[in-house]
PDB file of C-alpha atoms in Angstrom:
ATOM      1  CA  VAL A   1     280.955 -16.164 196.219  1.00 72.00           C
ATOM      2  CA  GLY A   2     280.137 -20.108 196.036  1.00 88.00           C
ATOM      3  CA  ALA A   3     276.753 -19.516 193.254  1.00 93.00           C
ATOM      4  CA  ALA A   4     274.630 -17.376 191.574  1.00 95.00           C
ATOM      5  CA  CYS A   5     271.359 -17.660 189.808  1.00 96.00           C
ATOM      6  CA  ARG A   6     268.913 -15.596 186.744  1.00 97.00           C
ATOM      7  CA  PRO A   7     265.712 -16.439 186.848  1.00 98.00           C
ATOM      8  CA  GLY A   8     264.538 -16.789 182.609  1.00 98.00           C
ATOM      9  CA  VAL A   9     267.362 -17.715 180.715  1.00 98.00           C
ATOM     10  CA  ILE A  10     265.601 -20.707 179.942  1.00 98.00           C
ATOM     11  CA  GLY A  11     262.107 -20.446 177.672  1.00 98.00           C
ATOM     12  CA  ALA A  12     259.153 -22.571 178.915  1.00 98.00           C
ATOM     13  CA  PRO A  13     259.281 -24.773 175.894  1.00 98.00           C
ATOM     14  CA  GLN A  14     262.396 -25.563 176.515  1.00 98.00           C
ATOM     15  CA  VAL A  15     262.308 -26.193 179.420  1.00 98.00           C
ATOM     16  CA  GLU A  16     259.052 -28.611 178.936  1.00 98.00           C
ATOM     17  CA  GLU A  17     261.511 -30.658 176.047  1.00 98.00           C
ATOM     18  CA  LEU A  18     264.196 -31.215 178.267  1.00 98.00           C
ATOM     19  CA  ARG A  19     262.486 -32.078 181.211  1.00 98.00           C
ATOM     20  CA  ASP A  20     260.550 -35.452 178.411  1.00 98.00           C
ATOM     21  CA  PHE A  21     264.456 -35.880 177.648  1.00 98.00           C
ATOM     22  CA  VAL A  22     265.468 -36.360 181.523  1.00 98.00           C
ATOM     23  CA  ASP A  23     262.394 -38.249 182.525  1.00 97.00           C
ATOM     24  CA  HIS A  24     263.239 -41.113 179.141  1.00 97.00           C
ATOM     25  CA  ALA A  25     267.003 -40.647 180.566  1.00 97.00           C
ATOM     26  CA  LEU A  26     266.444 -41.294 183.823  1.00 95.00           C
ATOM     27  CA  ARG A  27     264.843 -44.637 183.008  1.00 94.00           C
ATOM     28  CA  ALA A  28     266.733 -45.985 180.356  1.00 95.00           C
ATOM     29  CA  ASP A  29     269.658 -45.438 183.015  1.00 95.00           C
ATOM     30  CA  ALA A  30     268.699 -46.244 185.850  1.00 90.00           C
ATOM     31  CA  ALA A  31     269.711 -50.019 184.088  1.00 90.00           C
ATOM     32  CA  TRP A  32     272.667 -49.016 184.727  1.00 92.00           C
ATOM     33  CA  HIS A  33     272.593 -48.585 188.571  1.00 87.00           C
ATOM     34  CA  ALA A  34     273.056 -50.580 191.728  1.00 82.00           C
ATOM     35  CA  PRO A  35     269.984 -52.030 193.791  1.00 80.00           C
ATOM     36  CA  GLY A  36     269.847 -50.008 196.396  1.00 75.00           C
ATOM     37  CA  ASP A  37     272.466 -47.070 195.396  1.00 74.00           C
ATOM     38  CA  ASP A  38     271.495 -44.416 196.874  1.00 69.00           C
ATOM     39  CA  GLU A  39     273.829 -42.399 195.978  1.00 70.00           C
ATOM     40  CA  ASN A  40     273.456 -42.053 192.171  1.00 74.00           C
ATOM     41  CA  ALA A  41     269.810 -42.227 192.822  1.00 77.00           C
ATOM     42  CA  GLY A  42     268.720 -39.616 189.885  1.00 87.00           C
ATOM     43  CA  ARG A  43     271.261 -39.005 187.871  1.00 92.00           C
ATOM     44  CA  VAL A  44     272.391 -40.029 184.323  1.00 96.00           C
ATOM     45  CA  THR A  45     275.703 -40.650 183.928  1.00 95.00           C
ATOM     46  CA  PHE A  46     276.506 -38.684 180.669  1.00 97.00           C
ATOM     47  CA  LEU A  47     273.428 -37.333 179.477  1.00 98.00           C
ATOM     48  CA  PRO A  48     274.468 -36.662 175.987  1.00 98.00           C
ATOM     49  CA  ARG A  49     274.646 -40.585 175.961  1.00 97.00           C
ATOM     50  CA  TYR A  50     270.628 -39.819 175.087  1.00 98.00           C
ATOM     51  CA  GLY A  51     270.951 -37.561 172.163  1.00 97.00           C
ATOM     52  CA  ALA A  52     272.459 -34.368 170.909  1.00 97.00           C
ATOM     53  CA  LEU A  53     269.891 -32.114 172.759  1.00 98.00           C
ATOM     54  CA  PRO A  54     270.889 -31.072 176.040  1.00 98.00           C
ATOM     55  CA  LEU A  55     274.317 -30.170 173.626  1.00 98.00           C
ATOM     56  CA  GLY A  56     272.410 -26.911 172.255  1.00 98.00           C
ATOM     57  CA  LEU A  57     273.241 -26.051 176.254  1.00 98.00           C
ATOM     58  CA  LEU A  58     276.919 -25.938 175.239  1.00 98.00           C
ATOM     59  CA  ALA A  59     276.348 -22.649 172.345  1.00 98.00           C
ATOM     60  CA  ASP A  60     273.337 -20.802 174.353  1.00 98.00           C
ATOM     61  CA  GLU A  61     274.368 -17.409 175.790  1.00 98.00           C
ATOM     62  CA  GLY A  62     272.776 -17.134 178.862  1.00 98.00           C
ATOM     63  CA  VAL A  63     273.831 -20.118 180.526  1.00 98.00           C
ATOM     64  CA  MET A  64     276.957 -19.856 179.147  1.00 98.00           C
ATOM     65  CA  GLY A  65     278.398 -16.450 179.318  1.00 98.00           C
ATOM     66  CA  PRO A  66     278.930 -15.890 182.857  1.00 97.00           C
ATOM     67  CA  VAL A  67     281.102 -19.290 182.717  1.00 98.00           C
ATOM     68  CA  SER A  68     283.449 -18.061 180.193  1.00 97.00           C
ATOM     69  CA  GLU A  69     283.843 -14.666 182.325  1.00 96.00           C
ATOM     70  CA  ILE A  70     284.912 -17.068 185.153  1.00 95.00           C
ATOM     71  CA  LEU A  71     287.050 -19.828 183.023  1.00 96.00           C
ATOM     72  CA  GLY A  72     287.674 -18.118 179.689  1.00 96.00           C
ATOM     73  CA  PRO A  73     286.115 -18.630 176.255  1.00 95.00           C
ATOM     74  CA  ASP A  74     287.955 -21.971 175.571  1.00 95.00           C
ATOM     75  CA  SER A  75     286.219 -24.045 179.358  1.00 97.00           C
ATOM     76  CA  GLN A  76     285.450 -27.625 178.412  1.00 97.00           C
ATOM     77  CA  LEU A  77     282.825 -29.568 179.225  1.00 98.00           C
ATOM     78  CA  TYR A  78     283.601 -32.542 182.327  1.00 97.00           C
ATOM     79  CA  THR A  79     280.770 -34.460 181.752  1.00 97.00           C
ATOM     80  CA  MET A  80     277.070 -33.716 181.852  1.00 98.00           C
ATOM     81  CA  THR A  81     274.355 -35.053 184.286  1.00 97.00           C
ATOM     82  CA  THR A  82     271.224 -34.161 186.256  1.00 97.00           C
ATOM     83  CA  LEU A  83     270.555 -33.678 189.607  1.00 95.00           C
ATOM     84  CA  VAL A  84     267.608 -34.827 190.803  1.00 95.00           C
ATOM     85  CA  GLN A  85     265.058 -35.171 193.470  1.00 93.00           C
ATOM     86  CA  ALA A  86     262.092 -37.563 193.609  1.00 92.00           C
ATOM     87  CA  PRO A  87     259.116 -36.776 196.359  1.00 94.00           C
ATOM     88  CA  GLY A  88     260.233 -37.817 199.830  1.00 92.00           C
ATOM     89  CA  ALA A  89     264.646 -38.548 198.218  1.00 92.00           C
ATOM     90  CA  PRO A  90     266.306 -37.832 201.579  1.00 91.00           C
ATOM     91  CA  PRO A  91     269.496 -34.998 202.317  1.00 92.00           C
ATOM     92  CA  ARG A  92     272.991 -35.282 200.565  1.00 92.00           C
ATOM     93  CA  PRO A  93     275.495 -34.069 202.834  1.00 94.00           C
ATOM     94  CA  VAL A  94     277.786 -31.719 202.296  1.00 95.00           C
ATOM     95  CA  HIS A  95     280.163 -31.797 200.024  1.00 93.00           C
ATOM     96  CA  LEU A  96     283.123 -29.989 197.271  1.00 91.00           C
ATOM     97  CA  ASP A  97     282.162 -31.349 193.263  1.00 88.00           C
ATOM     98  CA  MET A  98     286.410 -30.857 192.896  1.00 84.00           C
ATOM     99  CA  THR A  99     288.276 -31.251 195.387  1.00 81.00           C
ATOM    100  CA  TYR A 100     291.512 -29.654 195.115  1.00 80.00           C
ATOM    101  CA  GLN A 101     291.390 -25.854 194.958  1.00 77.00           C
ATOM    102  CA  PRO A 102     294.406 -24.227 194.753  1.00 82.00           C
ATOM    103  CA  PRO A 103     293.689 -21.110 196.948  1.00 81.00           C
ATOM    104  CA  GLY A 104     292.315 -17.887 194.800  1.00 82.00           C
ATOM    105  CA  PHE A 105     291.685 -19.644 191.888  1.00 88.00           C
ATOM    106  CA  VAL A 106     288.532 -21.347 190.463  1.00 92.00           C
ATOM    107  CA  LEU A 107     289.186 -24.393 188.620  1.00 93.00           C
ATOM    108  CA  GLY A 108     285.974 -25.204 187.173  1.00 95.00           C
ATOM    109  CA  VAL A 109     281.576 -24.124 187.432  1.00 97.00           C
ATOM    110  CA  GLY A 110     278.782 -25.975 187.493  1.00 97.00           C
ATOM    111  CA  ALA A 111     275.685 -24.855 185.686  1.00 98.00           C
ATOM    112  CA  ILE A 112     272.455 -26.024 186.674  1.00 98.00           C
ATOM    113  CA  VAL A 113     269.610 -25.175 184.434  1.00 98.00           C
ATOM    114  CA  LEU A 114     266.453 -25.421 186.466  1.00 98.00           C
ATOM    115  CA  LEU A 115     263.176 -27.610 185.136  1.00 98.00           C
ATOM    116  CA  ASP A 116     261.564 -27.782 188.027  1.00 97.00           C
ATOM    117  CA  ASP A 117     260.798 -24.841 190.526  1.00 97.00           C
ATOM    118  CA  TYR A 118     263.064 -25.101 193.349  1.00 96.00           C
ATOM    119  CA  THR A 119     260.809 -24.695 196.318  1.00 96.00           C
ATOM    120  CA  GLU A 120     261.424 -24.434 200.461  1.00 94.00           C
ATOM    121  CA  THR A 121     260.480 -27.889 200.589  1.00 95.00           C
ATOM    122  CA  SER A 122     261.286 -29.126 197.085  1.00 95.00           C
ATOM    123  CA  GLY A 123     264.892 -30.169 198.005  1.00 92.00           C
ATOM    124  CA  PRO A 124     266.687 -27.654 197.205  1.00 92.00           C
ATOM    125  CA  MET A 125     270.874 -27.163 197.277  1.00 94.00           C
ATOM    126  CA  ARG A 126     271.657 -24.888 200.386  1.00 96.00           C
ATOM    127  CA  VAL A 127     275.966 -23.425 199.328  1.00 96.00           C
ATOM    128  CA  TYR A 128     278.174 -21.964 202.083  1.00 95.00           C
ATOM    129  CA  PRO A 129     278.841 -18.047 200.653  1.00 92.00           C
ATOM    130  CA  GLU A 130     282.298 -18.405 200.593  1.00 90.00           C
ATOM    131  CA  ILE A 131     285.231 -20.140 199.417  1.00 88.00           C
ATOM    132  CA  PRO A 132     287.545 -21.998 203.093  1.00 86.00           C
ATOM    133  CA  ASP A 133     290.291 -23.451 202.715  1.00 81.00           C
ATOM    134  CA  ASP A 134     289.069 -26.266 204.888  1.00 86.00           C
ATOM    135  CA  GLU A 135     284.840 -27.664 205.082  1.00 90.00           C
ATOM    136  CA  PRO A 136     283.423 -25.615 207.515  1.00 93.00           C
ATOM    137  CA  ASP A 137     282.158 -26.694 210.860  1.00 94.00           C
ATOM    138  CA  PRO A 138     278.715 -27.860 211.027  1.00 94.00           C
ATOM    139  CA  GLU A 139     276.873 -25.439 213.306  1.00 95.00           C
ATOM    140  CA  ALA A 140     278.622 -22.510 210.928  1.00 95.00           C
ATOM    141  CA  PHE A 141     276.659 -24.100 208.099  1.00 95.00           C
ATOM    142  CA  GLU A 142     273.602 -24.208 208.754  1.00 95.00           C
ATOM    143  CA  ALA A 143     274.180 -20.537 209.847  1.00 96.00           C
ATOM    144  CA  ARG A 144     275.272 -18.970 207.275  1.00 95.00           C
ATOM    145  CA  ALA A 145     274.221 -21.400 203.731  1.00 95.00           C
ATOM    146  CA  GLN A 146     272.607 -20.142 201.533  1.00 94.00           C
ATOM    147  CA  ARG A 147     269.276 -21.846 199.449  1.00 94.00           C
ATOM    148  CA  LEU A 148     269.175 -21.910 196.067  1.00 94.00           C
ATOM    149  CA  ILE A 149     265.808 -20.981 195.423  1.00 96.00           C
ATOM    150  CA  ALA A 150     264.910 -20.234 191.591  1.00 97.00           C
ATOM    151  CA  PRO A 151     261.504 -20.500 189.122  1.00 98.00           C
ATOM    152  CA  ALA A 152     262.150 -23.985 186.130  1.00 98.00           C
ATOM    153  CA  GLY A 153     263.634 -22.012 183.148  1.00 98.00           C
ATOM    154  CA  SER A 154     266.339 -20.540 186.054  1.00 98.00           C
ATOM    155  CA  VAL A 155     270.113 -20.842 185.728  1.00 98.00           C
ATOM    156  CA  CYS A 156     272.095 -21.275 188.593  1.00 97.00           C
ATOM    157  CA  TRP A 157     276.046 -21.092 189.080  1.00 97.00           C
ATOM    158  CA  LEU A 158     277.797 -23.017 190.835  1.00 96.00           C
ATOM    159  CA  ASN A 159     281.666 -22.336 192.017  1.00 94.00           C
ATOM    160  CA  ALA A 160     283.430 -26.258 191.833  1.00 93.00           C
ATOM    161  CA  GLY A 161     284.792 -25.330 195.413  1.00 92.00           C
ATOM    162  CA  ALA A 162     281.714 -23.831 197.652  1.00 94.00           C
ATOM    163  CA  TRP A 163     280.914 -25.991 200.746  1.00 95.00           C
ATOM    164  CA  HIS A 164     277.105 -27.539 199.526  1.00 95.00           C
ATOM    165  CA  ASP A 165     274.511 -30.006 200.670  1.00 95.00           C
ATOM    166  CA  VAL A 166     270.904 -31.189 198.676  1.00 95.00           C
ATOM    167  CA  GLN A 167     267.874 -30.915 201.403  1.00 94.00           C
ATOM    168  CA  ALA A 168     265.553 -33.357 201.429  1.00 95.00           C
ATOM    169  CA  ASN A 169     262.740 -33.125 198.896  1.00 95.00           C
ATOM    170  CA  ARG A 170     259.882 -32.873 202.043  1.00 95.00           C
ATOM    171  CA  GLY A 171     257.314 -32.682 198.160  1.00 94.00           C
ATOM    172  CA  ASP A 172     255.420 -34.625 195.816  1.00 94.00           C
ATOM    173  CA  SER A 173     257.103 -33.276 192.952  1.00 93.00           C
ATOM    174  CA  TRP A 174     259.675 -34.247 191.265  1.00 94.00           C
ATOM    175  CA  ARG A 175     262.470 -31.664 191.112  1.00 96.00           C
ATOM    176  CA  ARG A 176     265.072 -31.537 188.240  1.00 97.00           C
ATOM    177  CA  SER A 177     267.757 -29.564 186.907  1.00 97.00           C
ATOM    178  CA  ILE A 178     270.600 -30.695 183.874  1.00 98.00           C
ATOM    179  CA  LEU A 179     274.409 -30.057 185.186  1.00 98.00           C
ATOM    180  CA  LEU A 180     277.314 -29.018 183.075  1.00 98.00           C
ATOM    181  CA  ALA A 181     280.469 -29.513 184.651  1.00 98.00           C
ATOM    182  CA  LEU A 182     282.955 -27.232 183.487  1.00 98.00           C
ATOM    183  CA  GLY A 183     286.577 -27.219 183.954  1.00 96.00           C
ATOM    184  CA  ARG A 184     289.934 -24.997 182.397  1.00 95.00           C
ATOM    185  CA  PRO A 185     290.290 -26.422 179.275  1.00 95.00           C
ATOM    186  CA  TRP A 186     294.020 -27.873 180.668  1.00 93.00           C
ATOM    187  CA  VAL A 187     291.696 -30.279 183.305  1.00 92.00           C
ATOM    188  CA  ARG A 188     290.777 -33.706 181.834  1.00 93.00           C
ATOM    189  CA  GLN A 189     287.765 -34.568 180.884  1.00 96.00           C
ATOM    190  CA  ARG A 190     285.690 -37.077 182.733  1.00 95.00           C
ATOM    191  CA  PHE A 191     284.850 -39.651 179.438  1.00 96.00           C
ATOM    192  CA  ASP A 192     287.158 -39.753 176.326  1.00 96.00           C
ATOM    193  CA  MET A 193     283.718 -37.468 174.386  1.00 96.00           C
ATOM    194  CA  PRO A 194     285.168 -38.910 170.820  1.00 95.00           C
ATOM    195  CA  ARG A 195     284.247 -42.203 172.140  1.00 95.00           C
ATOM    196  CA  MET A 196     280.786 -41.394 174.326  1.00 96.00           C
ATOM    197  CA  LEU A 197     279.401 -39.037 171.626  1.00 96.00           C
ATOM    198  CA  SER A 198     280.040 -40.788 168.204  1.00 94.00           C
ATOM    199  CA  HIS A 199     276.609 -42.302 167.927  1.00 95.00           C
ATOM    200  CA  LEU A 200     275.430 -38.608 167.221  1.00 96.00           C
ATOM    201  CA  PRO A 201     276.051 -37.019 163.729  1.00 94.00           C
ATOM    202  CA  MET A 202     279.055 -34.700 163.932  1.00 92.00           C
ATOM    203  CA  ASP A 203     278.560 -32.848 161.172  1.00 91.00           C
ATOM    204  CA  GLU A 204     275.185 -31.509 162.892  1.00 94.00           C
ATOM    205  CA  ILE A 205     276.792 -29.891 165.756  1.00 95.00           C
ATOM    206  CA  PRO A 206     278.190 -26.221 165.596  1.00 96.00           C
ATOM    207  CA  ASP A 207     281.381 -25.819 166.242  1.00 95.00           C
ATOM    208  CA  GLN A 208     280.966 -23.782 169.140  1.00 96.00           C
ATOM    209  CA  ILE A 209     279.517 -26.533 170.744  1.00 97.00           C
ATOM    210  CA  LYS A 210     282.816 -28.698 169.642  1.00 97.00           C
ATOM    211  CA  ALA A 211     285.326 -26.263 171.618  1.00 96.00           C
ATOM    212  CA  HIS A 212     283.521 -27.251 174.700  1.00 98.00           C
ATOM    213  CA  LEU A 213     283.708 -30.372 174.446  1.00 97.00           C
ATOM    214  CA  GLY A 214     287.245 -30.668 173.514  1.00 96.00           C
ATOM    215  CA  LEU A 215     286.946 -31.657 170.323  1.00 95.00           C
ATOM    216  CA  LEU A 216     288.508 -28.529 168.304  1.00 93.00           C
ATOM    217  CA  SER A 217     291.511 -29.947 170.612  1.00 92.00           C
ATOM    218  CA  LEU A 218     292.136 -33.288 169.746  1.00 92.00           C
ATOM    219  CA  PRO A 219     296.273 -34.314 169.576  1.00 91.00           C
ATOM    220  CA  PRO A 220     297.349 -36.320 167.093  1.00 92.00           C
ATOM    221  CA  GLY A 221     296.475 -40.325 167.023  1.00 90.00           C
ATOM    222  CA  SER A 222     299.205 -41.494 164.429  1.00 91.00           C
ATOM    223  CA  TYR A 223     302.240 -39.857 162.495  1.00 93.00           C
ATOM    224  CA  GLU A 224     299.922 -39.852 159.488  1.00 92.00           C
ATOM    225  CA  GLU A 225     297.264 -36.888 161.026  1.00 92.00           C
ATOM    226  CA  TYR A 226     300.586 -34.973 162.594  1.00 93.00           C
ATOM    227  CA  TYR A 227     302.117 -34.472 159.282  1.00 94.00           C
ATOM    228  CA  LEU A 228     298.890 -33.668 158.184  1.00 93.00           C
ATOM    229  CA  PRO A 229     298.744 -29.917 156.157  1.00 93.00           C
ATOM    230  CA  ALA A 230     297.556 -27.082 158.390  1.00 90.00           C
ATOM    231  CA  GLU A 231     294.270 -26.899 156.757  1.00 90.00           C
ATOM    232  CA  GLY A 232     291.891 -29.544 157.104  1.00 89.00           C
ATOM    233  CA  ARG A 233     294.007 -30.734 159.778  1.00 91.00           C
ATOM    234  CA  ARG A 234     291.697 -30.270 162.923  1.00 91.00           C
ATOM    235  CA  GLU A 235     288.802 -31.825 160.844  1.00 91.00           C
ATOM    236  CA  ALA A 236     290.955 -34.683 159.953  1.00 92.00           C
ATOM    237  CA  ILE A 237     292.433 -35.777 163.918  1.00 93.00           C
ATOM    238  CA  LEU A 238     288.500 -35.443 164.594  1.00 92.00           C
ATOM    239  CA  ARG A 239     287.203 -38.138 162.143  1.00 90.00           C
ATOM    240  CA  GLY A 240     289.820 -39.987 163.039  1.00 90.00           C
ATOM    241  CA  ALA A 241     289.610 -40.548 166.569  1.00 91.00           C
ATOM    242  CA  LEU A 242     285.862 -40.697 165.696  1.00 90.00           C
ATOM    243  CA  ASP A 243     286.647 -43.388 163.416  1.00 89.00           C
ATOM    244  CA  ARG A 244     288.717 -44.662 166.256  1.00 86.00           C
ATOM    245  CA  ALA A 245     285.773 -44.971 168.498  1.00 80.00           C
TER     246      ALA A 245
END
């Protein structure tokens, strides 16, 4: 199956808080995007750059439970970004989120947290229902692709090997969502997480979240770290990585 959605995973107050956070991040991140960069329109390159709030989604069983069932309990965050369609935003073509897909094996899952309603007119995603070896021809995609229609507060899970597109936003409201792209623990992450997160108070972040960020499986960065006693070794390596950041 290419995708599935479940409504009511995120409560209304949290949806509003996350929506405000995304709006701030979009304005701040726009300074890094070249004029006319349509490919990255509505996309915050790395959402936690602007604060720890969205990292709490990694500890939400409603969001992460289905991911753990597919990838195992030790999945790691590849990246966290946004999927936003402004009113009048054009469609995005059919594509894969992860181009290498071994047959019969799921390498990654996207957990999409909906902060606005996905409606027929707001620019919903369309997903091909199967995982073929090659891109489906346009006629087959048009005939069989399923729209992800769901209210704000829903979470949709997308197989990283699923062919999908995004339709134009024909409405007059923004359509915002957060994408948690998660992979097997041995899939290389997009960013060096200790350096990307060095501005956040690591002591306040639970181990459950650190594990999904890959911060509890860091290799030693020196002989001194390698020969540390087993007790406290993991925490010392993390502190050393943050210091080096």
